[in-house]
């Protein structure tokens, strides 16, 4: 029974250590992605609209 308790303790410690941020491994958070410009968003919306129109077109 002693070995089992030791097992769970080490498992809990491992879980705790993996959930904590490790110093040195993650130097700094990544900078936020640049916001997409209005033109990019408009182009994407237009692309989605055209694909939706094509997919919903009745088959002849």
Coordinates of N, CA and C in Angstrom, one line a residue:
X1 N 0.8 -1.2 0.0 CA 0.0 0.0 0.0 C 0.9 1.3 0.0
X2 N 2.0 1.1 0.6 CA 2.9 2.3 0.7 C 3.4 2.7 -0.7
X3 N 3.7 1.7 -1.5 CA 4.2 2.1 -2.9 C 3.1 2.8 -3.7
X4 N 1.8 2.3 -3.5 CA 0.7 3.0 -4.2 C 0.6 4.4 -3.8
X5 N 0.7 4.7 -2.4 CA 0.5 6.1 -2.0 C 1.7 6.9 -2.6
X6 N 2.9 6.3 -2.6 CA 4.0 7.1 -3.2 C 3.7 7.3 -4.7
X7 N 3.1 6.4 -5.3 CA 2.8 6.5 -6.8 C 1.9 7.7 -7.0
X8 N 0.8 7.7 -6.2 CA -0.2 8.8 -6.4 C 0.5 10.2 -6.1
X9 N 1.3 10.2 -5.0 CA 2.0 11.4 -4.6 C 2.9 11.9 -5.8
X10 N 3.7 11.0 -6.3 CA 4.6 11.4 -7.4 C 3.8 11.9 -8.6
X11 N 2.6 11.2 -8.9 CA 1.8 11.5 -10.0 C 1.2 12.9 -9.8
X12 N 0.7 13.2 -8.6 CA 0.2 14.5 -8.3 C 1.3 15.6 -8.4
X13 N 2.5 15.3 -8.0 CA 3.6 16.2 -8.1 C 3.9 16.5 -9.5
X14 N 3.9 15.4 -10.3 CA 4.2 15.6 -11.8 C 3.1 16.4 -12.4
X15 N 1.9 16.1 -12.1 CA 0.8 16.9 -12.7 C 1.0 18.4 -12.3
X16 N 1.2 18.6 -11.0 CA 1.4 20.0 -10.5 C 2.5 20.7 -11.2
X17 N 3.6 20.0 -11.4 CA 4.8 20.6 -12.1 C 4.6 20.9 -13.5
X18 N 3.8 20.0 -14.2 CA 3.5 20.2 -15.6 C 2.5 21.4 -15.8
X19 N 1.6 21.6 -14.9 CA 0.6 22.6 -15.0 C 1.2 24.0 -14.7
X20 N 2.3 24.0 -13.8 CA 2.9 25.3 -13.5 C 3.7 25.7 -14.7
X21 N 3.8 27.0 -15.0 CA 4.7 27.5 -16.1 C 6.2 27.2 -15.7
X22 N 6.9 26.6 -16.6 CA 8.3 26.2 -16.3 C 9.2 27.4 -16.6
X23 N 10.0 27.9 -15.6 CA 10.9 29.0 -15.9 C 12.0 28.6 -16.8
X24 N 12.3 29.4 -17.8 CA 13.4 29.2 -18.7 C 12.9 28.5 -20.0
X25 N 11.8 27.7 -19.9 CA 11.3 27.0 -21.1 C 10.4 28.0 -21.9
X26 N 9.6 28.8 -21.2 CA 8.8 29.7 -21.9 C 9.3 31.1 -21.6
X27 N 10.2 31.7 -22.5 CA 10.9 32.9 -22.2 C 9.9 34.1 -22.0
X28 N 9.0 34.2 -23.0 CA 8.0 35.3 -22.9 C 6.8 35.0 -23.7
X29 N 5.6 35.5 -23.4 CA 4.5 35.2 -24.2 C 4.6 35.8 -25.6
X30 N 4.1 35.2 -26.6 CA 4.2 35.7 -28.0 C 3.4 37.0 -28.1
X31 N 3.9 37.9 -28.9 CA 3.2 39.1 -29.2 C 1.8 38.8 -29.8
X32 N 0.8 39.6 -29.6 CA -0.5 39.3 -30.2 C -0.4 39.5 -31.7
X33 N -1.2 38.6 -32.4 CA -1.2 38.7 -33.8 C -1.7 40.1 -34.3
X34 N -1.1 40.6 -35.3 CA -1.7 41.9 -35.9 C -3.1 41.7 -36.3
X35 N -3.9 42.7 -36.0 CA -5.3 42.7 -36.5 C -5.4 42.7 -38.0
X36 N -6.2 41.8 -38.6 CA -6.3 41.8 -40.0 C -6.9 43.2 -40.5
X37 N -6.4 43.6 -41.6 CA -6.9 44.9 -42.1 C -8.3 44.7 -42.7
X38 N -9.0 45.9 -42.9 CA -10.4 45.8 -43.3 C -10.4 45.1 -44.7
X39 N -9.4 45.4 -45.6 CA -9.5 44.8 -46.9 C -9.4 43.3 -46.8
X40 N -8.6 42.7 -45.9 CA -8.4 41.3 -45.8 C -9.8 40.7 -45.3
X41 N -10.4 41.4 -44.3 CA -11.7 40.9 -43.8 C -12.7 40.9 -44.9
X42 N -12.8 42.0 -45.6 CA -13.8 42.1 -46.7 C -13.6 41.0 -47.7
X43 N -12.3 40.8 -48.1 CA -12.0 39.7 -49.1 C -12.4 38.3 -48.6
X44 N -12.2 38.1 -47.3 CA -12.6 36.8 -46.7 C -14.1 36.6 -46.7
X45 N -14.8 37.7 -46.3 CA -16.2 37.6 -46.3 C -16.8 37.4 -47.7
X46 N -16.2 38.1 -48.7 CA -16.6 37.9 -50.1 C -16.4 36.5 -50.5
X47 N -15.2 35.9 -50.1 CA -14.9 34.6 -50.5 C -15.9 33.6 -49.9
X48 N -16.2 33.8 -48.6 CA -17.2 32.9 -48.0 C -18.6 33.0 -48.6
X49 N -18.9 34.3 -49.0 CA -20.3 34.5 -49.6 C -20.3 33.8 -51.0
X50 N -19.3 33.9 -51.8 CA -19.3 33.2 -53.1 C -19.3 31.7 -52.9
X51 N -18.5 31.1 -52.0 CA -18.6 29.7 -51.8 C -19.9 29.2 -51.3
X52 N -20.5 30.0 -50.4 CA -21.9 29.6 -49.9 C -22.9 29.7 -51.1
X53 N -22.8 30.7 -51.9 CA -23.7 30.8 -53.0 C -23.5 29.6 -54.0
X54 N -22.3 29.2 -54.2 CA -22.1 28.1 -55.1 C -22.6 26.8 -54.5
X55 N -22.4 26.6 -53.2 CA -22.8 25.4 -52.6 C -24.3 25.2 -52.5
X56 N -25.0 26.4 -52.4 CA -26.4 26.3 -52.3 C -27.2 26.4 -53.6
X57 N -26.4 26.6 -54.7 CA -27.0 26.7 -56.0 C -27.7 25.4 -56.4
X58 N -28.9 25.5 -56.9 CA -29.7 24.2 -57.3 C -28.9 23.5 -58.4
X59 N -28.8 22.2 -58.3 CA -28.2 21.4 -59.3 C -29.1 21.3 -60.5
X60 N -28.6 21.5 -61.7 CA -29.4 21.4 -62.9 C -29.0 20.2 -63.7

